Tab-separated table of C-alpha atoms in Angstrom:
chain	number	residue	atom	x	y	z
A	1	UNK	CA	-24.962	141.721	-39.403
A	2	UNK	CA	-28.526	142.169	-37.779
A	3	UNK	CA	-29.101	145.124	-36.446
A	4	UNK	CA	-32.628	145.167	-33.953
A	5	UNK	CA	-33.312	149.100	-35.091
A	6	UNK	CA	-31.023	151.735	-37.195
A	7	UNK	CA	-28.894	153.811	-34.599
A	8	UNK	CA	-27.586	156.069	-37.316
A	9	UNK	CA	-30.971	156.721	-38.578
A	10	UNK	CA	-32.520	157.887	-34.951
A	11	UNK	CA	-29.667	160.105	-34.410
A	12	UNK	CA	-30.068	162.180	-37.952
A	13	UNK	CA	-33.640	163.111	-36.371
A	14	UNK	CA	-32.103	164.255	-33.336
A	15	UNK	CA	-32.470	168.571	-33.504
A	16	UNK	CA	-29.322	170.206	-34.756
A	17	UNK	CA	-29.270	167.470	-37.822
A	18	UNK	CA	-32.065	168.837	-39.903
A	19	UNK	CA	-29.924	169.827	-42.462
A	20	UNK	CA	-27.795	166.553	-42.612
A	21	UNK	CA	-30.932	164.717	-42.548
A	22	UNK	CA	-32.050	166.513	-45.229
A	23	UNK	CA	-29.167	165.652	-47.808
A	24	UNK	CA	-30.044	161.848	-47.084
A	25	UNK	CA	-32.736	160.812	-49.936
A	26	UNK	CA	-34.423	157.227	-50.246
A	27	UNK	CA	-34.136	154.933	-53.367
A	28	UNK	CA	-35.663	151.776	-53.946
A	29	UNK	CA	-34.016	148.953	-56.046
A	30	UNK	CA	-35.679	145.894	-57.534
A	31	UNK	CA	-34.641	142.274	-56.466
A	32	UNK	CA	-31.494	141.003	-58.363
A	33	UNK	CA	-30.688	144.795	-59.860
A	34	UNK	CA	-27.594	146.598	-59.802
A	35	UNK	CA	-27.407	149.357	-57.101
A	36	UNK	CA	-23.967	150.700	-57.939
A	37	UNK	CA	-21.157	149.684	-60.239
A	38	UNK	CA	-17.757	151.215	-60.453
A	39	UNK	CA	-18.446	153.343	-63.488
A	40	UNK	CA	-20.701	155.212	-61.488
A	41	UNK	CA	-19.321	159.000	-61.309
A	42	UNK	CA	-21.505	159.084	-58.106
A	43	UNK	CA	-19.694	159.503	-54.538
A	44	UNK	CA	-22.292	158.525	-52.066
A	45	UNK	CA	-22.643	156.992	-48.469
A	46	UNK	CA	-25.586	154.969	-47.975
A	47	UNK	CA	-27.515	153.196	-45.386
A	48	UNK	CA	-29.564	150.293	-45.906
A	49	UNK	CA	-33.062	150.721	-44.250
A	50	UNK	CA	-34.828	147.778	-46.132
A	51	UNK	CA	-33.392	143.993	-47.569
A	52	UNK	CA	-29.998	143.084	-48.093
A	53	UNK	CA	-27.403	143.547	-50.933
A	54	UNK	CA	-24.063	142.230	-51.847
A	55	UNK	CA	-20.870	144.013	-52.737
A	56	UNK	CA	-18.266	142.322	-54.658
A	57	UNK	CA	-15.596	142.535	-57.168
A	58	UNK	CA	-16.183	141.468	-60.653
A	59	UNK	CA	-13.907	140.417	-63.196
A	60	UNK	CA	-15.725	139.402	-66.455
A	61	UNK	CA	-17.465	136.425	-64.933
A	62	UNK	CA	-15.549	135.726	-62.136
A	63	UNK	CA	-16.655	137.415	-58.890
A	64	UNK	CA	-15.613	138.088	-55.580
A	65	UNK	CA	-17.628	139.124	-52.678
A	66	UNK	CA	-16.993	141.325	-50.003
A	67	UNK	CA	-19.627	141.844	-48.161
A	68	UNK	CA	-23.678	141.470	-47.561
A	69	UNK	CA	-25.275	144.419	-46.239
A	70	UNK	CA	-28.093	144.255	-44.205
A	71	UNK	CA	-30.473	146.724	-42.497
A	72	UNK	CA	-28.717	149.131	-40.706
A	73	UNK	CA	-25.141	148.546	-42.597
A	74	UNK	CA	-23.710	151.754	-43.833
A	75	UNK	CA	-21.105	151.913	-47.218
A	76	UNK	CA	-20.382	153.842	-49.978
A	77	UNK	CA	-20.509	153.844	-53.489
A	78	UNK	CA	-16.960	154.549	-53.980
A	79	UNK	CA	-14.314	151.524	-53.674
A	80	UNK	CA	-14.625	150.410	-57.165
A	81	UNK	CA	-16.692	147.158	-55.804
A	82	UNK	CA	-20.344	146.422	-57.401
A	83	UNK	CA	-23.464	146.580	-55.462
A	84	UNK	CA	-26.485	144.398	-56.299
A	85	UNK	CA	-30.004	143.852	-54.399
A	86	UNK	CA	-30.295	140.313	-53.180
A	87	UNK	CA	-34.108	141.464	-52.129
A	88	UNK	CA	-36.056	144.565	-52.379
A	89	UNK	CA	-33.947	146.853	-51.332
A	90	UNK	CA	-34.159	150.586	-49.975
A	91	UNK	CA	-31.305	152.593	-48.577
A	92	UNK	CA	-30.770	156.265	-47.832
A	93	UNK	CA	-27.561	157.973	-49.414
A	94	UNK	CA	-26.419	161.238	-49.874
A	95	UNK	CA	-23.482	162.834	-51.580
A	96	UNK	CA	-20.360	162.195	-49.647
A	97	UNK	CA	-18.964	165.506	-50.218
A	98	UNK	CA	-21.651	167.319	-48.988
A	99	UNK	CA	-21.845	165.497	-45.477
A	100	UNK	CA	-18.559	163.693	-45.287
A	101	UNK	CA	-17.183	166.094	-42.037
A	102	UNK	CA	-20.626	165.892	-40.003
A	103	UNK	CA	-20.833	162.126	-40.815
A	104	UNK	CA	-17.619	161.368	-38.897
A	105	UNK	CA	-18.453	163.271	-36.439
A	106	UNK	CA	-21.406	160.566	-35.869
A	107	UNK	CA	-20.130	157.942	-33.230
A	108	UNK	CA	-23.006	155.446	-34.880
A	109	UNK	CA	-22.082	156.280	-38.167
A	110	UNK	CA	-18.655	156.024	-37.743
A	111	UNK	CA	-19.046	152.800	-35.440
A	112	UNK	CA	-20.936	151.014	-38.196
A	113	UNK	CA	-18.468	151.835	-40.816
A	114	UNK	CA	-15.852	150.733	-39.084
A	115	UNK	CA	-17.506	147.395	-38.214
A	116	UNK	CA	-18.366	146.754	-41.872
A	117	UNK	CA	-14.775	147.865	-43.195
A	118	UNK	CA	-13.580	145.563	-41.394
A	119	UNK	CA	-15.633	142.544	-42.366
A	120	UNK	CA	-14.954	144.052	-46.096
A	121	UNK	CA	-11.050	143.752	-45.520
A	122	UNK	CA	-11.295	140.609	-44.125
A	123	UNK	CA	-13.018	139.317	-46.894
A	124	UNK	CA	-9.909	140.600	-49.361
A	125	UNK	CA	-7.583	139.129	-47.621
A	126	UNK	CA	-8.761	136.447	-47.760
A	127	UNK	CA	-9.297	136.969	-51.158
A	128	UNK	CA	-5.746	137.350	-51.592
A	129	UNK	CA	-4.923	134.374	-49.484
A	130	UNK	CA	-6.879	132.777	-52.141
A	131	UNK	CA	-5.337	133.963	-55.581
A	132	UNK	CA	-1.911	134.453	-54.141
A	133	UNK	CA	-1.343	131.087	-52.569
A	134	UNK	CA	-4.187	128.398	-52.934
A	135	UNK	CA	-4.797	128.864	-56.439
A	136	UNK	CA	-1.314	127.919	-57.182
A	137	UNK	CA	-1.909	124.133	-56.861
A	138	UNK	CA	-4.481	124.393	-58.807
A	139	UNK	CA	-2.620	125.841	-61.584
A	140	UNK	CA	0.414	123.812	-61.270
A	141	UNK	CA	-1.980	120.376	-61.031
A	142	UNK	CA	-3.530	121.462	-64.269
A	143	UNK	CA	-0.276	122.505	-65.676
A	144	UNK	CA	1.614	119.407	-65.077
A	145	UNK	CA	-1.738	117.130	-66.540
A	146	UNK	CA	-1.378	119.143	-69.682
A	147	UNK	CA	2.483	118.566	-70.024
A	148	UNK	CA	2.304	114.582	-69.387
A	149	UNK	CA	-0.834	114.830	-71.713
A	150	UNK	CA	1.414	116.643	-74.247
A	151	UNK	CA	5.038	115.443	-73.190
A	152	UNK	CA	4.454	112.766	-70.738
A	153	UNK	CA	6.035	108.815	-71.380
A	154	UNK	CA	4.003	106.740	-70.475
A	155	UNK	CA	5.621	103.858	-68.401
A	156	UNK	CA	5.310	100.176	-68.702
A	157	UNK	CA	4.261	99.782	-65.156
A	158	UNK	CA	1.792	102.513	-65.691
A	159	UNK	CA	2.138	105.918	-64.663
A	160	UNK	CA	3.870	108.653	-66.841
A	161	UNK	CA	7.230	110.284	-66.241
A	162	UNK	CA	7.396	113.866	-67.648
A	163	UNK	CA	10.637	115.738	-68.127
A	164	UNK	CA	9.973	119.640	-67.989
A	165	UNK	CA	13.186	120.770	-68.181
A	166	UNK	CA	12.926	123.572	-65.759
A	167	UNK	CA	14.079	124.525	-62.262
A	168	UNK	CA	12.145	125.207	-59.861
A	169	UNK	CA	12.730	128.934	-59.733
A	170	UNK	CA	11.520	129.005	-63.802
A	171	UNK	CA	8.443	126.587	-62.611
A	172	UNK	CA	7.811	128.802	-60.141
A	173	UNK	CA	7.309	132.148	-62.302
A	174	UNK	CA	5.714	130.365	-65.243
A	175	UNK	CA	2.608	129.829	-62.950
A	176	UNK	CA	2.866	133.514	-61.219
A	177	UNK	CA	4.251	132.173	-57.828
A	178	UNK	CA	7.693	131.678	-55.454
A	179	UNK	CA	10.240	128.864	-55.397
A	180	UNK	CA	9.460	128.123	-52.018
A	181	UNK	CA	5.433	128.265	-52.517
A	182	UNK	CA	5.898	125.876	-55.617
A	183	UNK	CA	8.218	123.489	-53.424
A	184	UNK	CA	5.859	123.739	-50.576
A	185	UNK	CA	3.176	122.494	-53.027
A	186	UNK	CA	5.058	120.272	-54.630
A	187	UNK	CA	5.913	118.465	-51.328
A	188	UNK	CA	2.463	118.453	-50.394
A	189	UNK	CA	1.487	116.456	-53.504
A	190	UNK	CA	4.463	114.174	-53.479
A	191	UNK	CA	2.800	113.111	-49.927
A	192	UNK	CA	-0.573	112.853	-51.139
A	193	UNK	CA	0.774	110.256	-53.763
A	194	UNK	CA	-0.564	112.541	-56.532
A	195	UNK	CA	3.393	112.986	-57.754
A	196	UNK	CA	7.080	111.554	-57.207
A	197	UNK	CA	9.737	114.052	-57.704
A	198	UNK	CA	12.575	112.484	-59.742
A	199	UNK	CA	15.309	115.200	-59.051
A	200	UNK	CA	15.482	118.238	-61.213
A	201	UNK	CA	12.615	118.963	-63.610
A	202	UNK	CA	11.391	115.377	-63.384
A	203	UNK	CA	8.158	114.383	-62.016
A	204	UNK	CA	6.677	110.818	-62.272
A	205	UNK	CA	2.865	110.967	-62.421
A	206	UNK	CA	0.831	107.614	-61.152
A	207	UNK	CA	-1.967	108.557	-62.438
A	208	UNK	CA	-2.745	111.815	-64.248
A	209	UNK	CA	-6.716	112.053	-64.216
A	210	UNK	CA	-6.318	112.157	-60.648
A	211	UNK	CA	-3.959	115.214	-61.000
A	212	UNK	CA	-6.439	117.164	-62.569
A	213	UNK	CA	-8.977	116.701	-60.628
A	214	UNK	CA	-11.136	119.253	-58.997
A	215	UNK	CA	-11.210	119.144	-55.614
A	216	UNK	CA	-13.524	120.867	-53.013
A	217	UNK	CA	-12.072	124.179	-52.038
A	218	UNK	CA	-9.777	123.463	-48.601
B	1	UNK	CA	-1.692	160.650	-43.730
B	2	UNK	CA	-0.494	163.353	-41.903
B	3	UNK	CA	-1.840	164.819	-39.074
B	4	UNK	CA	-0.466	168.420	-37.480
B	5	UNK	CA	-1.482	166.872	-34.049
B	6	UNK	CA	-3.344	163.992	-32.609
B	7	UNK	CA	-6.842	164.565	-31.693
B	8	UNK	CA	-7.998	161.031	-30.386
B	9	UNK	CA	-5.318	161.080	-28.006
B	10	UNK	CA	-6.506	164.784	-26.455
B	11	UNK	CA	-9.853	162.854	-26.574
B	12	UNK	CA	-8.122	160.472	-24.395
B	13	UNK	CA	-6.704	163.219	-21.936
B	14	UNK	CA	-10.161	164.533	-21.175
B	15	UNK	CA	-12.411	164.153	-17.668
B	16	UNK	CA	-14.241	161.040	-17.715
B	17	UNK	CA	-11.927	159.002	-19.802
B	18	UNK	CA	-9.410	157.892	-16.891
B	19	UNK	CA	-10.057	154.362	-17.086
B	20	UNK	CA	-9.989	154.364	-21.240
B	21	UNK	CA	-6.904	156.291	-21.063
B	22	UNK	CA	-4.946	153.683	-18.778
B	23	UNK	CA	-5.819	151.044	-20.955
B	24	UNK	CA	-3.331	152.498	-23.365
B	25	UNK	CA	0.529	151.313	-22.638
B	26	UNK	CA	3.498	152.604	-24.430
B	27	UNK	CA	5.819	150.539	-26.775
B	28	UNK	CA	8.498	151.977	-28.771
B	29	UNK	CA	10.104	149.424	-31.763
B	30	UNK	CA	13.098	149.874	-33.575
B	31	UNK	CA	13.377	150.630	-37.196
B	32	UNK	CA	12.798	147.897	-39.455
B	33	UNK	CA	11.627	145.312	-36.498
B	34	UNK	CA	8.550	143.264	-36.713
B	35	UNK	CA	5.783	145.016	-34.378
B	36	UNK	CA	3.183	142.529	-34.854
B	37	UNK	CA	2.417	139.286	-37.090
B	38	UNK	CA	-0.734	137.473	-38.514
B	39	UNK	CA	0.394	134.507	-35.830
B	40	UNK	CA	0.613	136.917	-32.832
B	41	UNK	CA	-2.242	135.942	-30.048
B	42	UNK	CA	-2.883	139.091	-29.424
B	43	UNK	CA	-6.355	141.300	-30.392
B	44	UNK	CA	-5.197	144.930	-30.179
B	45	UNK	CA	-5.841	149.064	-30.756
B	46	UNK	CA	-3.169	150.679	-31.714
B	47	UNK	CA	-2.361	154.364	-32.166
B	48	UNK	CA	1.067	155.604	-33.849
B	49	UNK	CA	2.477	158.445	-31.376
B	50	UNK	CA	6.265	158.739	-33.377
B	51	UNK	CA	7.728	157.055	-36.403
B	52	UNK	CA	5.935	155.215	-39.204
B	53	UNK	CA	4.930	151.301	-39.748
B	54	UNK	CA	4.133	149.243	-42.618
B	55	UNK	CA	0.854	146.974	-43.067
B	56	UNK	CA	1.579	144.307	-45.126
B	57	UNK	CA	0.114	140.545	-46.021
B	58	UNK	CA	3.199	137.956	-46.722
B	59	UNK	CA	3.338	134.705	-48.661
B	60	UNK	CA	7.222	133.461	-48.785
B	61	UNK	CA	9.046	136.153	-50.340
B	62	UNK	CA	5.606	137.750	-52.019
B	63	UNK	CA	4.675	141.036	-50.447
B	64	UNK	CA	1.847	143.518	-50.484
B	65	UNK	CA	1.833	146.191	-48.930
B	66	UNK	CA	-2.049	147.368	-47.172
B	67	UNK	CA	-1.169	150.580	-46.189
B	68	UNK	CA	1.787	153.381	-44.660
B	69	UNK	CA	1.143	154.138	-40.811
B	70	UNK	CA	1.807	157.382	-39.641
B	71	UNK	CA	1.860	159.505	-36.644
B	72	UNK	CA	-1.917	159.446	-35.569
B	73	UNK	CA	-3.000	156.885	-37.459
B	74	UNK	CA	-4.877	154.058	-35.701
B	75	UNK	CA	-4.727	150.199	-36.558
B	76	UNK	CA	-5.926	146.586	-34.922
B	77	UNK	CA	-3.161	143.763	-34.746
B	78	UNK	CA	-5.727	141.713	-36.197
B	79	UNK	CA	-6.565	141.713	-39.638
B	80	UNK	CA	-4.261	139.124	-40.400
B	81	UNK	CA	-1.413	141.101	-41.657
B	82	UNK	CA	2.102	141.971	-40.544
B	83	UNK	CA	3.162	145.581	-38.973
B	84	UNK	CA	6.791	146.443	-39.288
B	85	UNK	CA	8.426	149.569	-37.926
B	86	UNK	CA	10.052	151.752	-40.857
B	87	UNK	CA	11.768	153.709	-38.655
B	88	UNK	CA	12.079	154.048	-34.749
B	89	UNK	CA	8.336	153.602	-33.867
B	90	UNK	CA	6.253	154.241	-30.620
B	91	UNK	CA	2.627	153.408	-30.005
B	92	UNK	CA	0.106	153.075	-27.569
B	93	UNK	CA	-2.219	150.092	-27.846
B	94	UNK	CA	-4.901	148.230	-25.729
B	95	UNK	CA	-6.986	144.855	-25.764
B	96	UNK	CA	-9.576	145.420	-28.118
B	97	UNK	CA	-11.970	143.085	-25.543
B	98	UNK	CA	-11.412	145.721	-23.218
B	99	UNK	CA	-12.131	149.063	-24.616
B	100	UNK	CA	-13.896	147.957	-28.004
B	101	UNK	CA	-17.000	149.827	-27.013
B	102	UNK	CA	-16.194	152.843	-25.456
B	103	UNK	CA	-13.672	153.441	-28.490
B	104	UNK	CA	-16.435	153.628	-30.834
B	105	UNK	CA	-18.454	155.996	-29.462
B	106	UNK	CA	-15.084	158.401	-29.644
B	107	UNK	CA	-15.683	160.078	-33.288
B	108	UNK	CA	-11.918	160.921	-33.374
B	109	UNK	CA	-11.183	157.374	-32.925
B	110	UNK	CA	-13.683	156.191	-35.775
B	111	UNK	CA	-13.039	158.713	-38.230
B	112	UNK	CA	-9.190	157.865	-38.038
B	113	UNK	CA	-10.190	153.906	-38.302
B	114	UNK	CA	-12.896	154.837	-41.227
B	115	UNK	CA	-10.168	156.696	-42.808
B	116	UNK	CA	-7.060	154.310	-42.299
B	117	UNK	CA	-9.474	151.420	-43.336
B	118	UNK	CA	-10.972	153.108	-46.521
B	119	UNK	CA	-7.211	153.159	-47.456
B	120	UNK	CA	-6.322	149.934	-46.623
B	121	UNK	CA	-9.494	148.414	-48.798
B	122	UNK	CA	-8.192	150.460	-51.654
B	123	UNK	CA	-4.849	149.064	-51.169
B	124	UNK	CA	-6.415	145.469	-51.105
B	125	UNK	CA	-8.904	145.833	-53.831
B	126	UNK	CA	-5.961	147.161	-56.286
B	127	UNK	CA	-3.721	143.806	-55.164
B	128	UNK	CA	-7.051	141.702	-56.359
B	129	UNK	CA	-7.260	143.586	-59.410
B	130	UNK	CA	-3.678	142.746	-59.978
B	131	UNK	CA	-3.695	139.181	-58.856
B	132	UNK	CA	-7.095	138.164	-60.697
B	133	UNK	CA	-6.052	140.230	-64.113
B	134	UNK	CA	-3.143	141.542	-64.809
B	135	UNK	CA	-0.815	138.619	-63.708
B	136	UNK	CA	-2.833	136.361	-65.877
B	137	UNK	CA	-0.875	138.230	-68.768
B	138	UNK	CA	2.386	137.633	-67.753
B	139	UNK	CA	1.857	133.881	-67.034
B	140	UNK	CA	0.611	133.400	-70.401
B	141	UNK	CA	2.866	135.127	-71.628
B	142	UNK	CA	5.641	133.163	-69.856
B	143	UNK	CA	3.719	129.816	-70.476
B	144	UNK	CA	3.677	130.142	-74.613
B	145	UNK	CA	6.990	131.180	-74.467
B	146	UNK	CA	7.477	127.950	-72.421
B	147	UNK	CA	5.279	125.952	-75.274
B	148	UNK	CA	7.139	127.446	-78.181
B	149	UNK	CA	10.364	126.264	-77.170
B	150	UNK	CA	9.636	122.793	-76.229
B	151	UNK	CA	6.577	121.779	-79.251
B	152	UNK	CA	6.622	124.954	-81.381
B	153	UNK	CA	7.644	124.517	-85.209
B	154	UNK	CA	10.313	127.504	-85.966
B	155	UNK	CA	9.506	128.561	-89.567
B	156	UNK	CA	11.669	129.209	-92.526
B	157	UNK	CA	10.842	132.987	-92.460
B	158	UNK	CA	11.584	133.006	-89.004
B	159	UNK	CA	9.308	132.928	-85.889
B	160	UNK	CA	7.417	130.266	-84.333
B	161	UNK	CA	3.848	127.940	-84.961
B	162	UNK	CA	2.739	126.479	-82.170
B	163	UNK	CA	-0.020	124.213	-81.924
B	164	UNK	CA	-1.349	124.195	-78.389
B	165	UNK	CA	-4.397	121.546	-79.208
B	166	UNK	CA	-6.032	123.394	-76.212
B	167	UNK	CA	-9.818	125.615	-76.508
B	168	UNK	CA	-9.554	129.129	-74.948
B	169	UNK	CA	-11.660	127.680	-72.178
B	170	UNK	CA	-8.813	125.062	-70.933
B	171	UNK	CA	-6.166	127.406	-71.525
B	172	UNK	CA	-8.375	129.894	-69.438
B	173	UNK	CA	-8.532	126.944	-66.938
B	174	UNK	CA	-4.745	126.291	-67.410
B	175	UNK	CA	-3.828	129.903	-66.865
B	176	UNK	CA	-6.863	130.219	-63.576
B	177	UNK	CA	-8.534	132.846	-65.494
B	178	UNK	CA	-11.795	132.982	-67.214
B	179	UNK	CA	-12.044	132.634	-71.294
B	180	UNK	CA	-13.593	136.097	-71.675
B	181	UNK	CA	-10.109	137.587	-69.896
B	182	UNK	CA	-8.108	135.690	-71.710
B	183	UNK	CA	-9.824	136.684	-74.785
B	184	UNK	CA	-9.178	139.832	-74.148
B	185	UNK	CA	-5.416	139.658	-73.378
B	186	UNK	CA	-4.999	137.691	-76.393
B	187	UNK	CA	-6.131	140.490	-78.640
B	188	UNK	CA	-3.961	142.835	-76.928
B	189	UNK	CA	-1.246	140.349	-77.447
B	190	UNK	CA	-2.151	140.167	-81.030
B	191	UNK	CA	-2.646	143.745	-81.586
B	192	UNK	CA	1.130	144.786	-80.023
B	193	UNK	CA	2.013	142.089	-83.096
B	194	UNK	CA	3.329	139.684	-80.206
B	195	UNK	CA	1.362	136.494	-81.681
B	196	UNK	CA	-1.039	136.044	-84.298
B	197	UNK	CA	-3.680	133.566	-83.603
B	198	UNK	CA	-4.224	130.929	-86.304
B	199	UNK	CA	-7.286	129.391	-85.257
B	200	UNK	CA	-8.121	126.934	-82.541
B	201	UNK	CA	-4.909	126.820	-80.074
B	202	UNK	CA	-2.954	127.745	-83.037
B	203	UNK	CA	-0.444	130.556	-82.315
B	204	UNK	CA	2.340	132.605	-84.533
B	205	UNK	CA	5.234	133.916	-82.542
B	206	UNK	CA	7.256	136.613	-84.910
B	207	UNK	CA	9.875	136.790	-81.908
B	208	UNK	CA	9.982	133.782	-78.748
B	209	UNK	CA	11.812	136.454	-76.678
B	210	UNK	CA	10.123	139.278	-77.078
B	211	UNK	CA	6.670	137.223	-75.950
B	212	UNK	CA	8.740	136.625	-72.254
B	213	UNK	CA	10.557	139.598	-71.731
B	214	UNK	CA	9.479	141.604	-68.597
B	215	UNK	CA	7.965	144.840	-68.878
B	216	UNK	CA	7.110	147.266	-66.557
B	217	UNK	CA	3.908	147.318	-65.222
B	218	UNK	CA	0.885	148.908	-66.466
């Protein structure tokens, strides 16, 4: 998102916006420091004028961006997402209650926020693309290496056959997902060779290291 | 969301907006019909006029719901989610490639998106909060439950050992959480006297059931 000069910022000098430009106050933030977290009591909007920052979810060390701002980007402080300087970074904010009304009333305000909302929800879906579906397989592949590790026979031919004892449907909810997501996945590792299913519950495994593999994100 | 009437459409109405205006055709859906889907070609604006829809990302028979349309509420068919009518539903949409830029210089147009998307993000970030934490404790819940009653040791005072032979990291890995969350949701566990834990992927269980039963959520 590159913006060749701030619209935003060259209307709040326009006359008639003294007061809005007014409530807008610069801060500076120090490479790799944390401009906002979602403990923050603050409600602000902000504009980056200088550097770049990312927004993103955190969940003890796992993260999850949504978005890098650049100069000119517009956000705010309130959707329970982090914000961290990737560079030296300076931004204008003000309090969103004080200037939320005029704000919208901005087209290049407005226009900007849309644009980066958007990138921002596309990001979370696809986040949730991510944990709801893809995830799965990995799951279930580490799942079923533990089980042969723990419960597996190993066969004279080589290979292991593990009996789970569970349907499909039980599979399915142990590892926080559908029947017909599990049998999709299923099916899609019984073609890759990875897996044979051996009717209900049954599973022969050629060659479990390869099960548990990590693989590069598809 | 509800709006006493709808001001981008008067925006629409005014002089100078003729060509704008016609861009915007009429369709009226019937309740509980699909009005667009994540596969649908189409790039669109879309403005409710009557009725209400439903925004919603699908996987199988897994639902979330993004946000409630209503009457003045504005949308695009593509963010990759599905729009169902909840009741008899009529909008007026346009090509996005079309009208894209004139749009966002309408403030009544933005403010509506800025609004409809801020709620939609809120929506999303509360399904990632839910997918990356709080499912994690009902899958391990459901997978010791699993453990203990295919390898656990039931005990002559009653309840169940269950040797896991697992660290908290692979059971993390196992479970596609980190160790620090599942940490955390062991305590709890251990706190609500579910489990005790007995030392290195060592676990207690007073009562099998109560360690699977479904609760409502928190």
């Amino acid at each position: 998102m590159m913006h060749a000069d701030i619209d935003f910022l060259r209307e709040l000098n326009k006359p008639g916006r003294e007061e809005l430009a007014r409530a807008f106050l610069p801060h500076t933030y120090a490479k790799k420091s944390l401009m906002f977290s979602p403990r923050d009591e603050r409600d602000a909007v902000f504009i980056i004028t200088k550097g770049r920052a990312r927004v993103y979810l955190a969940y003890e060390d796992k993260e999850f961006t949504l978005a890098i701002l650049e100069r000119g980007d517009v956000y705010s402080t309130h959707t329970r997402a982090y914000v961290a300087a990737l560079q030296d970074t300076t931004i204008m904010s003000a309090e969103t209650v004080h200037i939320h009304r005029q704000l919208l009333r901005i087209p290049e305000f407005t226009g900007t926020m849309v644009r980066v909302l958007g990138e921002v929800l596309r990001h979370s879906i696809s986040i949730i693309d991510n944990l709801a579906f893809r995830d799965v397989e990995k799951r279930l592949r580490s799942f079923l290496a533990f089980e042969c590790s723990r419960a597996g026979a190993d066969q004279p031919g080589g290979g292991t056959l593990l009996d789970l004892g569970l349907t499909t449907e039980h599979l399915a909810s142990l590892l926080g997902t559908t029947r017909q997501t599990l049998s999709t996945i299923l099916n899609t590792l019984s073609r890759s060779g990875l897996l044979e299913m051996r009717g209900r519950g049954v599973f022969f495994v050629p060659a479990v290291e390869a099960l548990d593999e990590e693989r590069p994100a598809g």
